[in-house]
Short mmCIF file of N, CA, C and O in Angstrom, two decimals:
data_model
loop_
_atom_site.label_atom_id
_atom_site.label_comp_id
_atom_site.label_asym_id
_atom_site.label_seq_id
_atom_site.Cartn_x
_atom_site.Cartn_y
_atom_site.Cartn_z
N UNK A 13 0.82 -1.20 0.00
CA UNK A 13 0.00 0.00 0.00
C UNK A 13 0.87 1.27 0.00
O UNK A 13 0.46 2.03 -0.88
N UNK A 14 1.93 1.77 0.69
CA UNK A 14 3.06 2.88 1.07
C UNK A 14 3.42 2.60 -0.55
O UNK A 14 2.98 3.54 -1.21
N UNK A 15 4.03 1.68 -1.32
CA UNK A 15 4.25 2.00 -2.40
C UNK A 15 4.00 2.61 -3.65
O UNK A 15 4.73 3.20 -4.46
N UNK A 16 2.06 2.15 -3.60
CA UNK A 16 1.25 2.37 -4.20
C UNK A 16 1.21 3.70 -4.26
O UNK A 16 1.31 4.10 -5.42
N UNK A 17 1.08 4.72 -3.29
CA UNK A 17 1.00 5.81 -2.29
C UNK A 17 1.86 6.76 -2.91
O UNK A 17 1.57 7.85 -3.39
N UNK A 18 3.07 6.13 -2.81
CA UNK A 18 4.46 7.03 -2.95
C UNK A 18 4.56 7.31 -4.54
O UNK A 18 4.84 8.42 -5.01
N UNK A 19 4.27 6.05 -5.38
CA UNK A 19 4.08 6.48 -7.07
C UNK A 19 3.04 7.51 -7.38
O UNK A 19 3.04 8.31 -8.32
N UNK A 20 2.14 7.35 -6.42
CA UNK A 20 0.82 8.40 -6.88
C UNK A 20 1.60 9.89 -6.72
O UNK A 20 1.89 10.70 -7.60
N UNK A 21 1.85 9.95 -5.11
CA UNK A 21 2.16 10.93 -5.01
C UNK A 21 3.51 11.62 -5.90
O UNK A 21 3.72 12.84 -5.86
N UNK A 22 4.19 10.88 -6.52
CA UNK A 22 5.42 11.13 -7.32
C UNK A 22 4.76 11.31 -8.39
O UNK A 22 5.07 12.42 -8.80
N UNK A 23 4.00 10.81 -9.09
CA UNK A 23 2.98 11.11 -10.48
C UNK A 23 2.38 12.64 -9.89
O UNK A 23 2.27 13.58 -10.68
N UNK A 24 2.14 12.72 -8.99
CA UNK A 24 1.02 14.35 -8.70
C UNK A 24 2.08 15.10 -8.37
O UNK A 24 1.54 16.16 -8.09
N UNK A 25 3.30 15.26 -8.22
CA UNK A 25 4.32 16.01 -8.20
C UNK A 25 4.86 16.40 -9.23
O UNK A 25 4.88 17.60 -9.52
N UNK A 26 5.62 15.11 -10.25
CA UNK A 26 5.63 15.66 -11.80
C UNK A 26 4.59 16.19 -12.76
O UNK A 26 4.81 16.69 -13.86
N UNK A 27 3.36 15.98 -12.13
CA UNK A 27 2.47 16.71 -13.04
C UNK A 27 2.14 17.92 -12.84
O UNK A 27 1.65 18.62 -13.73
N UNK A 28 2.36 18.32 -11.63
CA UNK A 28 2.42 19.73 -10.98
C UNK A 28 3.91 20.66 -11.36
O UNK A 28 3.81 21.89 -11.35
N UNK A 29 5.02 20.14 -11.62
CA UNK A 29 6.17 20.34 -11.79
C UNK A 29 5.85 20.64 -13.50
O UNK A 29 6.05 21.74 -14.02
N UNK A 30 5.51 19.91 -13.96
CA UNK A 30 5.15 19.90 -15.65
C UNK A 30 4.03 21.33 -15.86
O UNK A 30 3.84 22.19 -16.72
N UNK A 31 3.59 21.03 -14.78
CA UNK A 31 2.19 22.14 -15.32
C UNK A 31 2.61 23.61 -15.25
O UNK A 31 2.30 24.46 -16.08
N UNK A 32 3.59 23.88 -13.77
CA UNK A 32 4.38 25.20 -13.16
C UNK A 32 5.19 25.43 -14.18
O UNK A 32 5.19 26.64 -14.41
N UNK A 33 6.29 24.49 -15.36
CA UNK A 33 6.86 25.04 -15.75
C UNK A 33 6.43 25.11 -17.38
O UNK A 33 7.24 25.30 -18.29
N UNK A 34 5.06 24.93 -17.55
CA UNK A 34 4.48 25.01 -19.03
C UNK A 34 4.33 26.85 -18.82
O UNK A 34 4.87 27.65 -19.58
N UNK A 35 3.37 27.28 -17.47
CA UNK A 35 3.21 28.48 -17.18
C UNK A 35 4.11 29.39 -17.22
O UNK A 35 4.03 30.56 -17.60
N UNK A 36 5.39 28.50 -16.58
CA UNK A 36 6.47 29.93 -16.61
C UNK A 36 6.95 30.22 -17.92
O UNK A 36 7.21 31.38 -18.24
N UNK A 37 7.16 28.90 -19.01
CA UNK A 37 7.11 29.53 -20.17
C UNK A 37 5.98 30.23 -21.11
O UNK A 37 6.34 30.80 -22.15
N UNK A 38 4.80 30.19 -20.78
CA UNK A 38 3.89 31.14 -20.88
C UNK A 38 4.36 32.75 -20.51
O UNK A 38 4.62 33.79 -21.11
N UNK A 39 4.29 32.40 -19.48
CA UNK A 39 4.85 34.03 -18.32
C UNK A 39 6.26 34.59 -19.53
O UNK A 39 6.47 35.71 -19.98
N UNK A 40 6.85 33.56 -19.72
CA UNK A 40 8.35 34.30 -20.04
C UNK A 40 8.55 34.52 -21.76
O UNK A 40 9.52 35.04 -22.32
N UNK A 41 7.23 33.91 -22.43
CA UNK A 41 6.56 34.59 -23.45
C UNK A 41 6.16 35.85 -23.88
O UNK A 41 6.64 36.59 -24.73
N UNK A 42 5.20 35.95 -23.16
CA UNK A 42 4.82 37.45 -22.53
C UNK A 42 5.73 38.01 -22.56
O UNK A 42 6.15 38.62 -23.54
N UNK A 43 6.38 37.91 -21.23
CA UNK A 43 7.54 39.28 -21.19
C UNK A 43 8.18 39.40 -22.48
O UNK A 43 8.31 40.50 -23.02
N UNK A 44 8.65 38.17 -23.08
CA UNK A 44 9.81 38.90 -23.99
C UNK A 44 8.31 39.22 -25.15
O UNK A 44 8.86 38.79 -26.16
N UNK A 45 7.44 39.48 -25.45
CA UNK A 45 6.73 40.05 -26.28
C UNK A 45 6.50 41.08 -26.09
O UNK A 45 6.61 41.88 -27.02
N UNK A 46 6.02 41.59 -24.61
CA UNK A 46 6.00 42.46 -24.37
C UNK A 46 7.28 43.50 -24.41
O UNK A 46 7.08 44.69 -24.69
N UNK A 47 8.33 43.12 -24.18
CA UNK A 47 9.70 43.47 -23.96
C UNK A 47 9.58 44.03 -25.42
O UNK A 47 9.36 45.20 -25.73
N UNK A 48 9.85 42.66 -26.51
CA UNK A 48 9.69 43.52 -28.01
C UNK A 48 9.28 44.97 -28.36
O UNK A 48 10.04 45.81 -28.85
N UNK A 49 7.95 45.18 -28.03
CA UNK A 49 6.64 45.76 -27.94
C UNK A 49 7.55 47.05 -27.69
O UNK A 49 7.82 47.94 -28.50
N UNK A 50 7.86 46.93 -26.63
CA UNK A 50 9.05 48.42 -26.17
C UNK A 50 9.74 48.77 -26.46
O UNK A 50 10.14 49.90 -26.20
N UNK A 51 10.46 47.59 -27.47
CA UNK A 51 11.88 48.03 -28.01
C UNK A 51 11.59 48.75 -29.14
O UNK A 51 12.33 49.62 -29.61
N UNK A 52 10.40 48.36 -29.66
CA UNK A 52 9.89 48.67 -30.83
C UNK A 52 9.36 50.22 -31.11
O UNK A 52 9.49 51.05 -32.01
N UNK A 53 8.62 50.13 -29.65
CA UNK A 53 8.24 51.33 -29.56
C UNK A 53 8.35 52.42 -28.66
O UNK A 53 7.59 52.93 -27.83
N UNK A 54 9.50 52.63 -29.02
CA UNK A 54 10.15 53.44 -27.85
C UNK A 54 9.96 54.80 -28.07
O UNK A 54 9.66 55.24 -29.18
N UNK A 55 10.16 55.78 -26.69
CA UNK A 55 9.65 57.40 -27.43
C UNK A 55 10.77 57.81 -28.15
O UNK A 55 11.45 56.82 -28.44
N UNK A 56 11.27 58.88 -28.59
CA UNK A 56 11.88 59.41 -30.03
C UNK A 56 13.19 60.24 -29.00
O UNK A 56 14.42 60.19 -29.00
N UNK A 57 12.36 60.84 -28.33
CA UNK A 57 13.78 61.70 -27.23
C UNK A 57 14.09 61.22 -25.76
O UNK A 57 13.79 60.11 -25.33
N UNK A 58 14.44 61.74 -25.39
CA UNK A 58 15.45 60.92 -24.03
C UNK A 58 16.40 59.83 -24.51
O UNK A 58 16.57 59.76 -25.73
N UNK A 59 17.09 58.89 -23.63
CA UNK A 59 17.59 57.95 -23.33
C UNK A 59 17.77 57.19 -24.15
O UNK A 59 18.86 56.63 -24.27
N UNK A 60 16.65 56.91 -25.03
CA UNK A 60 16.16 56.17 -25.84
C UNK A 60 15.96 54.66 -25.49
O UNK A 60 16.13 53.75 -26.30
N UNK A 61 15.46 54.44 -23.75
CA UNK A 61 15.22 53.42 -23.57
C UNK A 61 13.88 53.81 -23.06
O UNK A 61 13.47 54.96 -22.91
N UNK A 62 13.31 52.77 -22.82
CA UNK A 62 11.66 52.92 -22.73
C UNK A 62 11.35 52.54 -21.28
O UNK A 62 10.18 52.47 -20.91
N UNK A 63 12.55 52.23 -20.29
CA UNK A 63 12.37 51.14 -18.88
C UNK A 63 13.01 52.48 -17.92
O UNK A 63 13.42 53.60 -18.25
N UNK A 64 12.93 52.04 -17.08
CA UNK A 64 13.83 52.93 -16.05
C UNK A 64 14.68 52.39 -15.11
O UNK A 64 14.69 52.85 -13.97
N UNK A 65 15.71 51.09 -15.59
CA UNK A 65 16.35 50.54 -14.83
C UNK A 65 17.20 50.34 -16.33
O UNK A 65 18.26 49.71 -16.36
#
């Protein structure tokens, strides 16, 4: 039974592990699109960066 137990719970860990890091490449999509988005369209005077760091 503890064995049975321990695969489940190791199956619901990698699938949680699989799912967190489908999202973060979602998330880290975004940013760099968004990131684009800025580079692209940046204002004309100042700095000529669009961030403030």
């Amino acid at each position: 039974m503890v064995p049975l137990l321990l695969v489940l719970l190791l199956i619901l860990l990698l699938f949680g592990a699989g799912f967190a890091v489908k999202i973060l490449w979602w998330v880290a999509i975004a940013v760099l699109i968004l990131w684009l988005i800025g580079f692209v369209a940046r204002p004309k005077g100042g700095s000529g960066r669009w961030y403030r760091w």
